[in-house]
mmCIF file of C-alpha atoms in Angstrom:
data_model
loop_
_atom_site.group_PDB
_atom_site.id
_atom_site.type_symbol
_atom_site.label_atom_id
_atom_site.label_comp_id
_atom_site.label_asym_id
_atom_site.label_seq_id
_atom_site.Cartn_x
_atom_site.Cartn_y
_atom_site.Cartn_z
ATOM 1 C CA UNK A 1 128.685 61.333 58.914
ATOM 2 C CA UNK A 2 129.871 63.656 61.587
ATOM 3 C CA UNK A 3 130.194 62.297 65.217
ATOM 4 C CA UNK A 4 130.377 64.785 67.958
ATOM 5 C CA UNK A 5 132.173 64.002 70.774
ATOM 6 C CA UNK A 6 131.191 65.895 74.628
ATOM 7 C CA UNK A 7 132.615 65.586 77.413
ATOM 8 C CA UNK A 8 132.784 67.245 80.747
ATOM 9 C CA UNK A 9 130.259 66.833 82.297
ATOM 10 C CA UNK A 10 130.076 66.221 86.621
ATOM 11 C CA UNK A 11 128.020 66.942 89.423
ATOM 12 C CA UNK A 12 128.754 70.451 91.269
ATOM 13 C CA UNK A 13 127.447 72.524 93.986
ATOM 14 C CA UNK A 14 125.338 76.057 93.218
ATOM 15 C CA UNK A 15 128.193 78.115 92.181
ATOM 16 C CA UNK A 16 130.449 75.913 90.972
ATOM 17 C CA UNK A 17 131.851 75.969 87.238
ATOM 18 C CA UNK A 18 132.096 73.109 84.887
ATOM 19 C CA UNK A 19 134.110 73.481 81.144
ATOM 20 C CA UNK A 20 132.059 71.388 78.331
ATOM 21 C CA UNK A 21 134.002 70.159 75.626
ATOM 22 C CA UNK A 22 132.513 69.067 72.110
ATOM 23 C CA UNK A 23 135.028 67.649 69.576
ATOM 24 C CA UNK A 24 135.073 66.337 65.716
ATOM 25 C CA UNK A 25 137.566 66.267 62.882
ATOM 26 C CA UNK A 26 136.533 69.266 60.787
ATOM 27 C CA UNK A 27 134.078 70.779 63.126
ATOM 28 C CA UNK A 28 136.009 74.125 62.213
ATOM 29 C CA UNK A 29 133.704 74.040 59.213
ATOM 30 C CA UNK A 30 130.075 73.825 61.060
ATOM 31 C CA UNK A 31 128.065 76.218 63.278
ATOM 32 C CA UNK A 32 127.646 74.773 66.502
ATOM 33 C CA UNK A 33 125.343 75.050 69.349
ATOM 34 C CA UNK A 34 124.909 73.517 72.183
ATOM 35 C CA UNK A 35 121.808 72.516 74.119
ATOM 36 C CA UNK A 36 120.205 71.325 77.509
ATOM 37 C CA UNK A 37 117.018 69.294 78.407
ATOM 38 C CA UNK A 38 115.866 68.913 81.893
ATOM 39 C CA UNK A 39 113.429 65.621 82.978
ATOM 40 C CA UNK A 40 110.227 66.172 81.590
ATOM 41 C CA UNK A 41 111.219 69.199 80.021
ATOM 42 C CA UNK A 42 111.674 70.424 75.672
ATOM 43 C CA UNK A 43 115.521 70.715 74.663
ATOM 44 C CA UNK A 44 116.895 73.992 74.877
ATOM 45 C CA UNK A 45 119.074 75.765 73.199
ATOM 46 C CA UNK A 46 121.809 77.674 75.765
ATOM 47 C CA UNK A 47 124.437 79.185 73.145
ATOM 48 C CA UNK A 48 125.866 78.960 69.637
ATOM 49 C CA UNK A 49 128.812 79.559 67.946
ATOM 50 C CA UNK A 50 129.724 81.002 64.321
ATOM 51 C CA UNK A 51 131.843 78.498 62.144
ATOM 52 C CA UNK A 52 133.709 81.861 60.834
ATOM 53 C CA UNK A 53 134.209 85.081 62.299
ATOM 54 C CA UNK A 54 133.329 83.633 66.118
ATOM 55 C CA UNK A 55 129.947 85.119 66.507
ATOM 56 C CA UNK A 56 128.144 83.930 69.269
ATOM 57 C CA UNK A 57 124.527 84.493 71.486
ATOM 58 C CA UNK A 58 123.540 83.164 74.540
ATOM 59 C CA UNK A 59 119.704 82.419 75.826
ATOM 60 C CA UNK A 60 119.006 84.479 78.482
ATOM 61 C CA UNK A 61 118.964 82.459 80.685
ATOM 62 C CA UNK A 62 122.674 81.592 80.581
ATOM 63 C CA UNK A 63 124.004 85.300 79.433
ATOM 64 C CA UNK A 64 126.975 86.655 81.681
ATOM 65 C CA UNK A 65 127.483 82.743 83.732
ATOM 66 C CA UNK A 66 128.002 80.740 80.457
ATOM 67 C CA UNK A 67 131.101 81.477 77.582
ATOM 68 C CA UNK A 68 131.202 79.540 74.334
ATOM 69 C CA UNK A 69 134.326 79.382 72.159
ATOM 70 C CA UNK A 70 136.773 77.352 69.667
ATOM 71 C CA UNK A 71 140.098 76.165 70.279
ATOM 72 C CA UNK A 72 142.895 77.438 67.785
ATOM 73 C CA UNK A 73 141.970 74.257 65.541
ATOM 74 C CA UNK A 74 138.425 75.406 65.566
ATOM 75 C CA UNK A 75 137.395 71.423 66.052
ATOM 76 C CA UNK A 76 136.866 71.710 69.545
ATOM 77 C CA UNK A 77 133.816 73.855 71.046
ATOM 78 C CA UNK A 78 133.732 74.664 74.792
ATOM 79 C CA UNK A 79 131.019 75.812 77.216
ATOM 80 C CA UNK A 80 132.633 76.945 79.886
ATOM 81 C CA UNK A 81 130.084 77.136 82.656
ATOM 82 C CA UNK A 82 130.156 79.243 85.651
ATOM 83 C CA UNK A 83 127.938 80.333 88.723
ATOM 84 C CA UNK A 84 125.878 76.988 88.032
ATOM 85 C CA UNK A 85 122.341 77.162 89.394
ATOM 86 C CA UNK A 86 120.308 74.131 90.307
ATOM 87 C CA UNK A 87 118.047 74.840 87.221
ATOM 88 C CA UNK A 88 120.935 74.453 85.693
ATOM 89 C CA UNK A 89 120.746 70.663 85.909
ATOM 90 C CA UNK A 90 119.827 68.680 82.768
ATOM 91 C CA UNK A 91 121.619 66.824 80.095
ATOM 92 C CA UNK A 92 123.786 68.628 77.860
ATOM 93 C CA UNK A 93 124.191 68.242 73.964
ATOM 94 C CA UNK A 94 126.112 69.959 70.893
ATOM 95 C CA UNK A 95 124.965 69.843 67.786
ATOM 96 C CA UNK A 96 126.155 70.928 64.876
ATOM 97 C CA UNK A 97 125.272 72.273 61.290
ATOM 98 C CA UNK A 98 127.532 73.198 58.342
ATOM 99 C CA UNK A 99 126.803 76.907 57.522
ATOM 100 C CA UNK A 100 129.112 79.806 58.543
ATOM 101 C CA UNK A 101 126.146 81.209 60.895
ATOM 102 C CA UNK A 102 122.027 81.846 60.796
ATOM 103 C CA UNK A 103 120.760 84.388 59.426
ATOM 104 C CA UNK A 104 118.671 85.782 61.971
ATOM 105 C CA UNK A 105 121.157 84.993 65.034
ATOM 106 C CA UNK A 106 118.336 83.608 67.959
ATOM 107 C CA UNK A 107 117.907 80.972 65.405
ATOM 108 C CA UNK A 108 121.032 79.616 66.466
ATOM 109 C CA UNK A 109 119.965 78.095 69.929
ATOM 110 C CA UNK A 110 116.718 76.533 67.930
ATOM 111 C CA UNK A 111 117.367 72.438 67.798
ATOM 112 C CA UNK A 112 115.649 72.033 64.164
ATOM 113 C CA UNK A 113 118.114 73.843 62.852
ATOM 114 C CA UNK A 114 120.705 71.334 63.298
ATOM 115 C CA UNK A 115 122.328 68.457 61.515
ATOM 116 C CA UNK A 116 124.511 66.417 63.886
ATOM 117 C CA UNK A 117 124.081 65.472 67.449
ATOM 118 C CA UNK A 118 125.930 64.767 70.194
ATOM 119 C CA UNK A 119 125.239 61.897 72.535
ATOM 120 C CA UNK A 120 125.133 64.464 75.920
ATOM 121 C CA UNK A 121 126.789 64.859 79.057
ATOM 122 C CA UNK A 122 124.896 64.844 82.032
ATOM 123 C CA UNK A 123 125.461 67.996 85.067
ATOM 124 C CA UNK A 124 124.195 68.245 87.809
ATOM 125 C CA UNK A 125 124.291 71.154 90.287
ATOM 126 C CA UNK A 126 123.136 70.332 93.648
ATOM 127 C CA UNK A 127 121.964 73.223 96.262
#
C-alpha cells in the first residue's frame, strides 16, 4: 500500500506563493499528479510529473504560475505555486500511479488514472 504524504498547504493573499510537498518511500518509481477540488466543484487535475525522464504538463489554467518537480531522491514531488489567484482556492491532492508516464500526456492530470491518494492540503488565497 502506498501512503502519500502532502503538506504545505496555508492561507495567502492574491499573489502570494505557496510550495506543496508530496512524499512516500519509493515514490521515485510512480507517475505523479497532483490535483485540486473547489466546494461544490469535480477534482481537477493541475499538473503531473513523469516517474523517469521528468516530463511534465500543466492544465491551463495553472501554466507559467505553477512548477512541478522531484527532489534528487525522486520520493518527494513539489508544486511550487506562485501568483495564487482566488480561484485558486480548493483542496489540494497528489496521487500517484506506477508507470513511467501516459501515453497520451493530458491524460496525466485525469484522476481515474490514478492508484494512490493523498489525504489533501487545504489553500486558500484570499483577495
Amino acid at each position: 500500500q502506498v501512503q502519500l504524504v502532502e503538506s504545505g498547504g496555508g492561507s495567502v493573499q492574491t499573489g502570494g506563493s505557496l510550495r506543496l510537498s508530496c512524499t512516500t518511500s519509493r515514490l521515485e518509481n510512480y507517475a505523479v499528479g497532483w490535483f485540486r477540488q473547489a466546494p461544490g466543484k469535480e477534482r481537477e487535475g493541475v499538473s503531473c510529473i513523469s516517474s523517469t525522464d521528468g516530463r511534465t504538463h500543466y492544465a491551463d489554467s495553472v501554466k507559467g504560475r505553477f512548477t512541478v518537480s522531484r527532489d534528487s531522491s525522486g520520493n518527494t514531488v513539489y508544486l511550487q505555486m506562485n501568483s495564487l489567484k482566488p480561484e485558486d482556492t480548493a483542496v489540494y491532492y497528489c496521487a500517484a500511479d506506477i508507470r513511467p508516464f501516459f501515453a497520451v500526456q493530458s491524460m496525466c492530470i485525469k484522476p481515474a488514472e490514478y492508484e494512490y491518494w493523498g489525504q489533501g492540503t487545504q489553500v486558500t488565497v484570499s483577495s
